[in-house]
mmCIF file of C-alpha atoms in Angstrom:
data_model
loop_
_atom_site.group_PDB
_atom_site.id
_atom_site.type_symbol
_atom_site.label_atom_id
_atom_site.label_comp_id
_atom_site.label_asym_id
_atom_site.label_seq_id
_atom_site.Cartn_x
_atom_site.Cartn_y
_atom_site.Cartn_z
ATOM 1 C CA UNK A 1 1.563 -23.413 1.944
ATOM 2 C CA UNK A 2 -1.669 -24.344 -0.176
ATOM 3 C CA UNK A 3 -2.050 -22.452 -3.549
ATOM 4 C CA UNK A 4 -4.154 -20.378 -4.097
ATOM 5 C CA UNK A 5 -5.946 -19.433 -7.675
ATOM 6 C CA UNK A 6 -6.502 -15.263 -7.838
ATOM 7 C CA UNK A 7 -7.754 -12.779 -10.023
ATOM 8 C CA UNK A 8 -6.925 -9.204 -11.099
ATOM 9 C CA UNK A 9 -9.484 -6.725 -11.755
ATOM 10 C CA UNK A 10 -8.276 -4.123 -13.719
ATOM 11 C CA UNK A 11 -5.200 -4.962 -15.041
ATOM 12 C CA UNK A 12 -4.935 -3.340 -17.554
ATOM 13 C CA UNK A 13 -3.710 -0.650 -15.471
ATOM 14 C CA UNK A 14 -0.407 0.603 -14.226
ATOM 15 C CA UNK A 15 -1.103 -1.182 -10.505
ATOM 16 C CA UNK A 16 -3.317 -3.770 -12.425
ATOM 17 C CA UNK A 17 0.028 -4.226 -14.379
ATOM 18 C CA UNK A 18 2.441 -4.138 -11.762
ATOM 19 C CA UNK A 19 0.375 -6.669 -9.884
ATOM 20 C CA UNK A 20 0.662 -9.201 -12.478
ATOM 21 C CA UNK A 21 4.358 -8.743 -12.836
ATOM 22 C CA UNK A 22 4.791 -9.702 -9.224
ATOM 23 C CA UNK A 23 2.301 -12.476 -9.109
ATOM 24 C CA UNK A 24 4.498 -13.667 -12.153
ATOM 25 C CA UNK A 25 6.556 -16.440 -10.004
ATOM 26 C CA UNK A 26 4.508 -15.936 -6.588
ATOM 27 C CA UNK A 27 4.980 -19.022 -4.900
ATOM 28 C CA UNK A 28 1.301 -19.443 -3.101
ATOM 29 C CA UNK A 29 -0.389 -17.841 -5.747
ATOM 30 C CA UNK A 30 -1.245 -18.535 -9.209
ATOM 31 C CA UNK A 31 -3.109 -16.028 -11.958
ATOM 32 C CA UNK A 32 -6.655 -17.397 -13.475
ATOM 33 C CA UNK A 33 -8.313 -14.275 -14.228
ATOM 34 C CA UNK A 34 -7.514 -11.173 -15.749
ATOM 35 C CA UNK A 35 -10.315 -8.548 -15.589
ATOM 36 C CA UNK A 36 -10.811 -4.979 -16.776
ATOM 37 C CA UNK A 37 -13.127 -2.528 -18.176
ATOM 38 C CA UNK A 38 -16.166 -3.691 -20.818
ATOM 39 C CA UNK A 39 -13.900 -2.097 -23.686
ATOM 40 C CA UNK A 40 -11.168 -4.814 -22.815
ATOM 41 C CA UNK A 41 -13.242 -7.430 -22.187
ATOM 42 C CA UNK A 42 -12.857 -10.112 -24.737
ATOM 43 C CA UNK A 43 -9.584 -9.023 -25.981
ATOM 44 C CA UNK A 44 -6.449 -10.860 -24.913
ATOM 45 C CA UNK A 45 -3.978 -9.211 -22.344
ATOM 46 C CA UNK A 46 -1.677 -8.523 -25.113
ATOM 47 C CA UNK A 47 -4.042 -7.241 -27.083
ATOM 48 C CA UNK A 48 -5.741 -4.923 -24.404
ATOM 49 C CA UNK A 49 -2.666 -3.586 -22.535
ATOM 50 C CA UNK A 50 0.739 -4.555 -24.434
ATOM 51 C CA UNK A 51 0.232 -1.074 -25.973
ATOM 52 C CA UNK A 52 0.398 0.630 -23.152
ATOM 53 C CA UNK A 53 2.728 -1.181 -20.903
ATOM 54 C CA UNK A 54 4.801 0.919 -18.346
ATOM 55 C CA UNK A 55 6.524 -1.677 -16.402
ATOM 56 C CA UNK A 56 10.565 -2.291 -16.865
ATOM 57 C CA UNK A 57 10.035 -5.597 -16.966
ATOM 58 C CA UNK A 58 8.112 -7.201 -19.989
ATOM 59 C CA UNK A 59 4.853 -8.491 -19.869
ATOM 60 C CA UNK A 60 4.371 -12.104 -18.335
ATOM 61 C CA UNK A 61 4.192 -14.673 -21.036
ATOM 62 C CA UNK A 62 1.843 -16.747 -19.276
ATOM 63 C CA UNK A 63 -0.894 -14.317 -19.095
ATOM 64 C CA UNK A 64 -0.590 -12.482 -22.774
ATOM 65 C CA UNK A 65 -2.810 -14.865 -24.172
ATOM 66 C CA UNK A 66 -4.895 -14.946 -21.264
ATOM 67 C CA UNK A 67 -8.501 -13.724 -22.079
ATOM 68 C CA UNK A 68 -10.001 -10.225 -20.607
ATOM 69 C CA UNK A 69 -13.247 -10.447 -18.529
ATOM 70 C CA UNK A 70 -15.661 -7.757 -17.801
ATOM 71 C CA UNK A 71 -14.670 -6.888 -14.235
ATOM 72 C CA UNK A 72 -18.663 -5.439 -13.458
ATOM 73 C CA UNK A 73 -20.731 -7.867 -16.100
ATOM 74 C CA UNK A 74 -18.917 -11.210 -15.316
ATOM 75 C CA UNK A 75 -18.693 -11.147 -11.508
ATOM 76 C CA UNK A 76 -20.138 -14.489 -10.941
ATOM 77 C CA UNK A 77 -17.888 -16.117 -13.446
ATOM 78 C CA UNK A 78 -14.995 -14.769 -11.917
ATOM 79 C CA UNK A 79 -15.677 -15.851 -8.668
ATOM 80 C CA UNK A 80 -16.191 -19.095 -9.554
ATOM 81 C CA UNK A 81 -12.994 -19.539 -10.460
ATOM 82 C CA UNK A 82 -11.014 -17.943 -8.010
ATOM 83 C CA UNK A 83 -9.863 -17.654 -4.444
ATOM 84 C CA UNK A 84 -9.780 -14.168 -4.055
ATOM 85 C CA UNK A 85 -8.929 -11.419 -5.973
ATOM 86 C CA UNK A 86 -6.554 -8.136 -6.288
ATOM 87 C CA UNK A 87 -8.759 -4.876 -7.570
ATOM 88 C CA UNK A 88 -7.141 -2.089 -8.995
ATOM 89 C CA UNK A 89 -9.760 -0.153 -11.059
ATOM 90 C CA UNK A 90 -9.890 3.187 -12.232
ATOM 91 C CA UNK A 91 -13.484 4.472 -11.200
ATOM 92 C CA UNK A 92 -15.186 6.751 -9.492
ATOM 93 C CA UNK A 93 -15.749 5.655 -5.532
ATOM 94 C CA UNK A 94 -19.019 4.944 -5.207
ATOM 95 C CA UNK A 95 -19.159 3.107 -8.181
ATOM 96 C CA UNK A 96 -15.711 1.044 -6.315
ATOM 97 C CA UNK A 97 -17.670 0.502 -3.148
ATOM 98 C CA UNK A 98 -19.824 -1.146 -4.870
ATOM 99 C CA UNK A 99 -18.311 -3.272 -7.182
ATOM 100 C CA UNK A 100 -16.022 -4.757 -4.534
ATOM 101 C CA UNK A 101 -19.373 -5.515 -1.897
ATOM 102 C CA UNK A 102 -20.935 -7.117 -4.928
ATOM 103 C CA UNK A 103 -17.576 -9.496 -5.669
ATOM 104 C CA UNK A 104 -17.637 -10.150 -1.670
ATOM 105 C CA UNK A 105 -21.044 -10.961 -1.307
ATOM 106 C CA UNK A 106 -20.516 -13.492 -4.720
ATOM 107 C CA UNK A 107 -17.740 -14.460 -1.601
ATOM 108 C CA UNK A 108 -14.876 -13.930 -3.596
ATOM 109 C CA UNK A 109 -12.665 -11.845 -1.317
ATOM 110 C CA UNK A 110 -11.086 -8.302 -2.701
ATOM 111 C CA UNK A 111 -7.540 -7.123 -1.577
ATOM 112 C CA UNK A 112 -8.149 -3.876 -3.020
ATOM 113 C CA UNK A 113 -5.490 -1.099 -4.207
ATOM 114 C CA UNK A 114 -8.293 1.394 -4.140
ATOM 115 C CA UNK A 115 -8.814 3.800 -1.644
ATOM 116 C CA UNK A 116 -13.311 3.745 -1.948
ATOM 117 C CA UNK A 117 -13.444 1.417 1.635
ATOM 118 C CA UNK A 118 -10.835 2.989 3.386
ATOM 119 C CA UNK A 119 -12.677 4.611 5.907
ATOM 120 C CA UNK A 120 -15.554 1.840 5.820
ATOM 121 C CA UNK A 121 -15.720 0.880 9.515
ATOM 122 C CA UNK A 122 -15.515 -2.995 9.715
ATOM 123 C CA UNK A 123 -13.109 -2.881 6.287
ATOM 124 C CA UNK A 124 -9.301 -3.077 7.570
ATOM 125 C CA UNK A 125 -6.875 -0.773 6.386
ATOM 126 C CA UNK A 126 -3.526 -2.540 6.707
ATOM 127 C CA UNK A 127 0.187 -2.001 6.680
ATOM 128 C CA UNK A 128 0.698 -5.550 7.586
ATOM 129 C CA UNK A 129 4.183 -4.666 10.068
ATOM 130 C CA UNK A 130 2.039 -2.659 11.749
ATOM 131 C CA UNK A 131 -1.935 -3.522 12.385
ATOM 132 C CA UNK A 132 -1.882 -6.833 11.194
ATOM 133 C CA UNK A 133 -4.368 -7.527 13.760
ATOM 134 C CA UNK A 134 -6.597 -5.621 12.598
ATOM 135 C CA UNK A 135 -7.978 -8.349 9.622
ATOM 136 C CA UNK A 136 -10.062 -9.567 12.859
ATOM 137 C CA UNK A 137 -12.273 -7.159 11.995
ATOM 138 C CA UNK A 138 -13.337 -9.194 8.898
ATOM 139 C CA UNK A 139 -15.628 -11.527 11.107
ATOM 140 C CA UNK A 140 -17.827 -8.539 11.858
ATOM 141 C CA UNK A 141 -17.974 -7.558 8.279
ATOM 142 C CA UNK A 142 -18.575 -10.651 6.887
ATOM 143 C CA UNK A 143 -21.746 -10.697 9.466
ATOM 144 C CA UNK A 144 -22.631 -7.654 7.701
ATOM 145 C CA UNK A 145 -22.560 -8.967 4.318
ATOM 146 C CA UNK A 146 -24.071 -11.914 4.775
ATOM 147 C CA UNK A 147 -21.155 -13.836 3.272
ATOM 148 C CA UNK A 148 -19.249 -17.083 4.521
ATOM 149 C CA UNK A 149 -16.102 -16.799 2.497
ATOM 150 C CA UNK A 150 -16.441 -13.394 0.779
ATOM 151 C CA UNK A 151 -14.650 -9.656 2.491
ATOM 152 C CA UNK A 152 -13.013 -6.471 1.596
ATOM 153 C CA UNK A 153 -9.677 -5.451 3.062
ATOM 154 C CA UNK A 154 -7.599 -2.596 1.927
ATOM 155 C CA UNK A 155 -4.025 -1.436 2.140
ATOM 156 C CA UNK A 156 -3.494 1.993 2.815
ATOM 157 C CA UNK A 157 -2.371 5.516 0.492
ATOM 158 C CA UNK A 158 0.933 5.266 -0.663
ATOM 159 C CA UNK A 159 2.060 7.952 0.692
ATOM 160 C CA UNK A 160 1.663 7.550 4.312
ATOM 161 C CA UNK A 161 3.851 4.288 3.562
ATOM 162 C CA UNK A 162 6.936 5.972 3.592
ATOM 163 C CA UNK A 163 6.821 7.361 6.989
ATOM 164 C CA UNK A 164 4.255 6.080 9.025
ATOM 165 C CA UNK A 165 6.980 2.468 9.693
ATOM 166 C CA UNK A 166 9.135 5.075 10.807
ATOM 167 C CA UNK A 167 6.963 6.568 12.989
ATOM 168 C CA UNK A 168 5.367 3.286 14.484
ATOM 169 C CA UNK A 169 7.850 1.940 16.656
ATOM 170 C CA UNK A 170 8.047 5.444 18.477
ATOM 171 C CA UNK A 171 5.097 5.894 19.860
ATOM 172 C CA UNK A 172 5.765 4.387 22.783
ATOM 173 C CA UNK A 173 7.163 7.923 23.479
ATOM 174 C CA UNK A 174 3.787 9.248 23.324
ATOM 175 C CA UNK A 175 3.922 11.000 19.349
ATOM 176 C CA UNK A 176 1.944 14.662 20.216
ATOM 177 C CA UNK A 177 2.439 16.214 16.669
ATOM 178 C CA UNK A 178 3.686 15.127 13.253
ATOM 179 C CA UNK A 179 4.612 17.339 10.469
ATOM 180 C CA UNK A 180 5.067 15.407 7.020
ATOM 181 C CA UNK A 181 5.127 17.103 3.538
ATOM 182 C CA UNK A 182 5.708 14.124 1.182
ATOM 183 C CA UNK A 183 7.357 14.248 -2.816
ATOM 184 C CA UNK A 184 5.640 12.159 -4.300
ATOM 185 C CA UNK A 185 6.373 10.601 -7.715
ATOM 186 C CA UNK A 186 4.579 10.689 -10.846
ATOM 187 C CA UNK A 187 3.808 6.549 -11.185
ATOM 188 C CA UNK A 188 1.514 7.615 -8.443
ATOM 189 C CA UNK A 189 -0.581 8.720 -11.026
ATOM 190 C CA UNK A 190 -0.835 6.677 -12.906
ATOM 191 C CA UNK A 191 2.121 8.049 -15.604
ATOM 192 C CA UNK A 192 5.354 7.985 -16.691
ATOM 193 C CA UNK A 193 7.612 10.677 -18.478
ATOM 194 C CA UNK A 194 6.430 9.473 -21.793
ATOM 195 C CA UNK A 195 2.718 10.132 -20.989
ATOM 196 C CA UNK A 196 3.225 12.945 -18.978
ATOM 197 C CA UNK A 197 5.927 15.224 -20.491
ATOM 198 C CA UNK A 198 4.911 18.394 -18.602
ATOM 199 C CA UNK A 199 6.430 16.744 -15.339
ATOM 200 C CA UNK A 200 9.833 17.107 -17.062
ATOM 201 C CA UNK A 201 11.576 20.156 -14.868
ATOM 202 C CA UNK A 202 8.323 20.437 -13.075
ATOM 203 C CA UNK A 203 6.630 20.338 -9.478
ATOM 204 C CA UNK A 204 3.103 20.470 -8.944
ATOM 205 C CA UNK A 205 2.323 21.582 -5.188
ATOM 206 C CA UNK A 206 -1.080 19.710 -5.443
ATOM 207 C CA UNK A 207 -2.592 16.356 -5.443
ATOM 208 C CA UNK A 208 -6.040 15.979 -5.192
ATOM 209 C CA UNK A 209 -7.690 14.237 -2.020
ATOM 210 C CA UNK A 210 -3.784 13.232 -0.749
ATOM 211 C CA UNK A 211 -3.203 15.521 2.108
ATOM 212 C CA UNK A 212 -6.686 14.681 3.770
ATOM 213 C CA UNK A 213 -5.630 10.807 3.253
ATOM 214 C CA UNK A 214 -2.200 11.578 4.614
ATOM 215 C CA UNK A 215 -3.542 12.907 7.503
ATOM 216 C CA UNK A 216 -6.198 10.943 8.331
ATOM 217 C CA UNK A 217 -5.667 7.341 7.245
ATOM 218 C CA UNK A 218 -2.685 6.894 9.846
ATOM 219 C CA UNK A 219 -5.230 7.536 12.936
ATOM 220 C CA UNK A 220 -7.324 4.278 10.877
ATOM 221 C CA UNK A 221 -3.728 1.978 11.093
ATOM 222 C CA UNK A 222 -3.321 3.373 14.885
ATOM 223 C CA UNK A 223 -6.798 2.830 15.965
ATOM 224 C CA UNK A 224 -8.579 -0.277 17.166
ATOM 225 C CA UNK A 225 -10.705 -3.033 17.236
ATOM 226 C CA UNK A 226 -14.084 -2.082 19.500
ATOM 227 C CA UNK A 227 -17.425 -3.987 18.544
ATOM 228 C CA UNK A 228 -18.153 -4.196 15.027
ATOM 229 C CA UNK A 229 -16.001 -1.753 13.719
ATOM 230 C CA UNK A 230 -12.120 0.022 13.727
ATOM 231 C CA UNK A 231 -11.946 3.094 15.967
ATOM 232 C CA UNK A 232 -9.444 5.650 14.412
ATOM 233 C CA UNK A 233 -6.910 6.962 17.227
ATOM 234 C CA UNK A 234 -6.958 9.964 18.247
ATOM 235 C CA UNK A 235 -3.914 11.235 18.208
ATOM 236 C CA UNK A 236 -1.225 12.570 17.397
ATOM 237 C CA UNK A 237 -2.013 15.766 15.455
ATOM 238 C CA UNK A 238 -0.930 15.727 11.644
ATOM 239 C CA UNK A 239 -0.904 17.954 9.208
ATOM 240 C CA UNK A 240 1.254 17.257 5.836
ATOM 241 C CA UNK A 241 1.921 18.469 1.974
ATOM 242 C CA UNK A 242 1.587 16.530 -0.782
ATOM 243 C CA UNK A 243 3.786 17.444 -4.092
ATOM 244 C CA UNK A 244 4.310 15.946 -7.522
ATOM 245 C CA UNK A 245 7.924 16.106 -8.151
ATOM 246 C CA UNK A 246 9.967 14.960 -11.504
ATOM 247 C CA UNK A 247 10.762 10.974 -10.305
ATOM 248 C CA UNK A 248 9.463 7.918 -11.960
ATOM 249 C CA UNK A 249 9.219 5.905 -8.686
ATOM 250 C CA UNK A 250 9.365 6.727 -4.920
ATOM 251 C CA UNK A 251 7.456 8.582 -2.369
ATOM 252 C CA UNK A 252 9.931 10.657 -0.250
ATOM 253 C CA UNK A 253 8.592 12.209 2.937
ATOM 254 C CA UNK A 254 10.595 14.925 4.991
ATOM 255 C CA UNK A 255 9.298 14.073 8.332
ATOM 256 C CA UNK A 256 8.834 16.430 11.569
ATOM 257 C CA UNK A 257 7.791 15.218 15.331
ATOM 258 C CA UNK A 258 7.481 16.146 18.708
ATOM 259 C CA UNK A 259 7.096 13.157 21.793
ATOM 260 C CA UNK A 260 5.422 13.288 25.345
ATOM 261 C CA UNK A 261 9.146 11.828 26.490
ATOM 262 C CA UNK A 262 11.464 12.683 24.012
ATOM 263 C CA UNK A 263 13.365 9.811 23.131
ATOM 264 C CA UNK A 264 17.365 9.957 22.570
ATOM 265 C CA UNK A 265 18.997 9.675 18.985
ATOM 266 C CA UNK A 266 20.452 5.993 20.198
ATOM 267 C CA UNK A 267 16.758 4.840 21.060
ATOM 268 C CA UNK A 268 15.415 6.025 17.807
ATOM 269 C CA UNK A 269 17.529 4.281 15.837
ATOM 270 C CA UNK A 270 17.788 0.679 18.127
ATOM 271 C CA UNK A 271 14.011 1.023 17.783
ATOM 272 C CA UNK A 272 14.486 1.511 13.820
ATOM 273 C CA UNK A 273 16.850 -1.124 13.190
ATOM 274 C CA UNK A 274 14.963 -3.998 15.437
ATOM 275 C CA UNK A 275 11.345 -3.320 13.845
ATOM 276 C CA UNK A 276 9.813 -6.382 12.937
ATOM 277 C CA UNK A 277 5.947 -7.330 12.736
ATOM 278 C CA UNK A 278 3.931 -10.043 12.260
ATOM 279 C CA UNK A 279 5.395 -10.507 8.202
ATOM 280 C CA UNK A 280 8.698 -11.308 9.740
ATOM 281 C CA UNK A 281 7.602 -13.606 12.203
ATOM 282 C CA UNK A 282 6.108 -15.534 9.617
ATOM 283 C CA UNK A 283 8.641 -15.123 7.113
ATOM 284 C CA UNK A 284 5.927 -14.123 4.554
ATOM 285 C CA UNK A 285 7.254 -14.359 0.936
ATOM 286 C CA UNK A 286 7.021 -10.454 -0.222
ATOM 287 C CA UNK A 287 8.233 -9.198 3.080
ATOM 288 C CA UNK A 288 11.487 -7.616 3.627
ATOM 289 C CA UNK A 289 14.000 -9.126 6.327
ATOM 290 C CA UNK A 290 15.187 -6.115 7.455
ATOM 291 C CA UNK A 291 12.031 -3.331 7.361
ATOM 292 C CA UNK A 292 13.117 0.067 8.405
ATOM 293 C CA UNK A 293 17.105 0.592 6.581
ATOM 294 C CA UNK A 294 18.710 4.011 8.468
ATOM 295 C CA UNK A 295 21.313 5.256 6.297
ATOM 296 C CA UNK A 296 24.066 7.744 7.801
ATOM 297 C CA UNK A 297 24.914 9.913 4.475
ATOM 298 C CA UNK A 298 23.778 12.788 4.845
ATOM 299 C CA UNK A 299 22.749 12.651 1.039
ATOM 300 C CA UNK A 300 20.087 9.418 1.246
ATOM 301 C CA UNK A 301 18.080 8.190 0.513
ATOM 302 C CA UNK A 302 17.456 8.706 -2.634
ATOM 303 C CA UNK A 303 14.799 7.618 -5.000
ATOM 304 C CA UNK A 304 17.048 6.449 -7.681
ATOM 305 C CA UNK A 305 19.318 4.806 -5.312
ATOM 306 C CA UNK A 306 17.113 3.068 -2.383
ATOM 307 C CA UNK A 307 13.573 2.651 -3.929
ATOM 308 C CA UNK A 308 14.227 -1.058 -4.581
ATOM 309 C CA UNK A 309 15.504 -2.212 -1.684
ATOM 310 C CA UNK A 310 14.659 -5.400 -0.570
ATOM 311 C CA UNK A 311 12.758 -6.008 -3.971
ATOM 312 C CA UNK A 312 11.436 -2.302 -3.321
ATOM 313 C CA UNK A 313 9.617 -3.729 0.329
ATOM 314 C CA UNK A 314 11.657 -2.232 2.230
ATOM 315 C CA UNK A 315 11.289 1.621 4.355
ATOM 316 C CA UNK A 316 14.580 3.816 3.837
ATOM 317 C CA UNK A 317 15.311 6.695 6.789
ATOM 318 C CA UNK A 318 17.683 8.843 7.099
ATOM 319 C CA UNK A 319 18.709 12.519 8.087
ATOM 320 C CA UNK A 320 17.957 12.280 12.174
ATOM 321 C CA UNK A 321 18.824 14.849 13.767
ATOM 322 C CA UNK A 322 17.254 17.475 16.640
ATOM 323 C CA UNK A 323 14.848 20.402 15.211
ATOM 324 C CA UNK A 324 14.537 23.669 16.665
ATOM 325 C CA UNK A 325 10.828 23.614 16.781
ATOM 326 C CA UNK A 326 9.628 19.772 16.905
ATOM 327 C CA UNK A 327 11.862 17.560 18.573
ATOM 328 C CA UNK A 328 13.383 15.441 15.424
ATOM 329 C CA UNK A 329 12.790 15.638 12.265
ATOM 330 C CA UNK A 330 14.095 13.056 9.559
ATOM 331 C CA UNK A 331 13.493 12.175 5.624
ATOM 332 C CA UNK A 332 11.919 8.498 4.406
ATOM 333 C CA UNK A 333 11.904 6.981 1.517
ATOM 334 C CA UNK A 334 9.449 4.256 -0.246
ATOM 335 C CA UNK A 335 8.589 2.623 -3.729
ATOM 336 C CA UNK A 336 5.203 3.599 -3.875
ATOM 337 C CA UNK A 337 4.095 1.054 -6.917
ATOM 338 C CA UNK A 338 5.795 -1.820 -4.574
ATOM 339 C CA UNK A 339 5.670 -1.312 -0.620
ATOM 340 C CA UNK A 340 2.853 1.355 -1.485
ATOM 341 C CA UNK A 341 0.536 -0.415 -3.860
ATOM 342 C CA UNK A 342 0.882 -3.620 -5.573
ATOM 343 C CA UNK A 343 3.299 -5.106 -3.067
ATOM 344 C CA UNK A 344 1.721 -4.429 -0.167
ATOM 345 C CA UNK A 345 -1.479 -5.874 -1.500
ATOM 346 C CA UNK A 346 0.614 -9.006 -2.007
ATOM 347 C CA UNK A 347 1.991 -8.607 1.220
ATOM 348 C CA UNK A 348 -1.363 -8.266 2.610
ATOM 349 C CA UNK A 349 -2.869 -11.029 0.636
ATOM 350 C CA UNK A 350 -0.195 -13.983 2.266
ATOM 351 C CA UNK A 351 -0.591 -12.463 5.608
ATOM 352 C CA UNK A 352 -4.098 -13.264 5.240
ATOM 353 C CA UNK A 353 -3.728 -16.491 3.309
ATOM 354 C CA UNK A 354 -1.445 -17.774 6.269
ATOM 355 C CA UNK A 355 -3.856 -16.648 8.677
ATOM 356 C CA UNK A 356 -6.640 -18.927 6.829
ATOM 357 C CA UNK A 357 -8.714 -16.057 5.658
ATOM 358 C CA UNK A 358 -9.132 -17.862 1.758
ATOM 359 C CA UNK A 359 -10.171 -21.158 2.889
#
């Protein structure tokens, strides 16, 4: 595989940060450009963010010299020195939308973190196992832009990424309702128990904007291609919860649903154990071998416990069993800085580097 040179916009950031400690040793691509906000710019990454760092690992020595750029004022310079980028900025979402159309149409493609384009209609929304054929989408966006080179694509909430794999390969059952009410952990926002003692012995039964993305955002992954633009599906029905809970890292989701043809316990978990998508197939650097892991204790997963498996790629299930008033109901498990947001941007950015989508 080529390489490829990349930036990250806002990195100073917890995904920003956790970004650039995956892209560390990536073996396509290769770190030119740190960006972040105009009171960074200018500073070295040391200087700006080794402060504040929250990841376990330490900061990559490569880039702690590595001068900041002004991720709005120095667009053009950026892109002229880059294949594409990763953006993960804190701002409000207009002020996103924007920012990423004006790095596309300086055609330097965004894989963003952020969830401002989500719902634009010829912007894909991608868990890459699951609608990876929905980057097609990009020709009819690019048309839009006016660009050759330049896009936006998206990966989706966090949240939904613990339980929508498991969901996936049953729909060929004909899914009718889903009831999900995730516990969600605090890196989600941003924090960690030294910034955020009040979490300590704590849940917060609210999280701004996350049960309407829960909820919504899946029917975007499920939908389809038609003209210039995704069509969300429309169905099933979902309705979730979204809680804060006292864990560093890991999105757990306790996980309720009724079928059309209610499929047996066996099928569930054949189905569950043989998932593969296109990341597989292509043997994709970030992507786990084995996606969906069902465990049979009846006490996992657990965040501590399963939240890095398969370098924290991977989907844990567990808990199936009948339910007196949907048909099964089951718990999941995901890191939601890694499979949620950093490493599924990676994982989204070599699916589409192999599919030529840089060049």
């Amino acid at each position: 595989m080529k390489q490829y040179n990349v930036g990250i916009i806002g990195a100073t950031g917890m995904v920003g940060q956790r970004f650039a400690t995956l892209l560390e040793n990536h073996p396509w691509f290769n770190v030119k450009v740190l960006a972040a906000s105009p009171r960074s710019a200018g500073q070295t990454y040391e200087e700006a963010a080794g402060g504040r760092w929250k990841m376990q690992t330490p900061m990559p020595e490569a880039m702690k010299s590595m001068k900041l750029y002004d991720a709005t004022a120095d667009i053009e310079k950026i892109a002229e020195q880059v294949d594409f980028c990763f953006c993960a900025v804190d701002m409000k979402k207009d002020e996103i939308r924007a920012l990423e159309e004006a790095y596309a149409k300086a055609e330097c493609p965004i894989v963003s973190n952020n969830s401002a384009h989500r719902f634009t209609p010829d912007v894909p929304m991608v868990v890459p196992e699951i609608n990876a054929d929905h980057i097609e989408i990009i020709d009819a966006q690019r048309k839009r832009l006016g660009t050759k080179k330049g896009f936006i694509a998206v990966k989706s909430n966090c949240s939904i990424q613990s339980y929508v794999p498991a969901l996936n390969p049953l729909r060929k059952f004909g899914i009718t309702k889903v009831l999900a009410c995730t516990y969600q952990a605090i890196s989600g926002a941003g924090k960690t128990f030294e910034t955020w003692p009040e979490m300590l012995d704590n849940l917060i039964p609210y999280i701004g904007g996350e049960e309407e993305k829960s909820e919504q955002e899946p029917l975007k992954v499920w939908g389809r291609i038609e003209g210039n633009q995704i069509v969300k599906a429309d169905k099933p029905e979902i309705t979730t919860q979204c809680l804060r809970v006292p864990v560093s890292d890991g999105h757990t989701a306790a996980v309720f649903v009724s079928f059309e043809n209610k499929p047996s316990k066996e099928e569930i978990l054949k189905l569950w154990a043989d998932f593969k998508g296109v990341p597989q197939e292509l043997e994709l650097p970030s992507a786990p071998k084995q996606f969906i892991h069902y465990f049979e204790e009846n006490d996992r997963p657990q965040a501590k416990l399963d939240r890095n498996l398969e370098n924290g790629m991977a989907v844990s299930t567990g808990r199936l069993r009948e339910d007196t008033q949907y048909d099964y109901k089951f718990v999941c498990l995901s890191h939601n800085t890694l499979r949620g947001a950093a490493g599924g941007g990676v994982l989204l950015a070599e699916l589409l580097a192999a599919k030529g989508y840089f060049d």
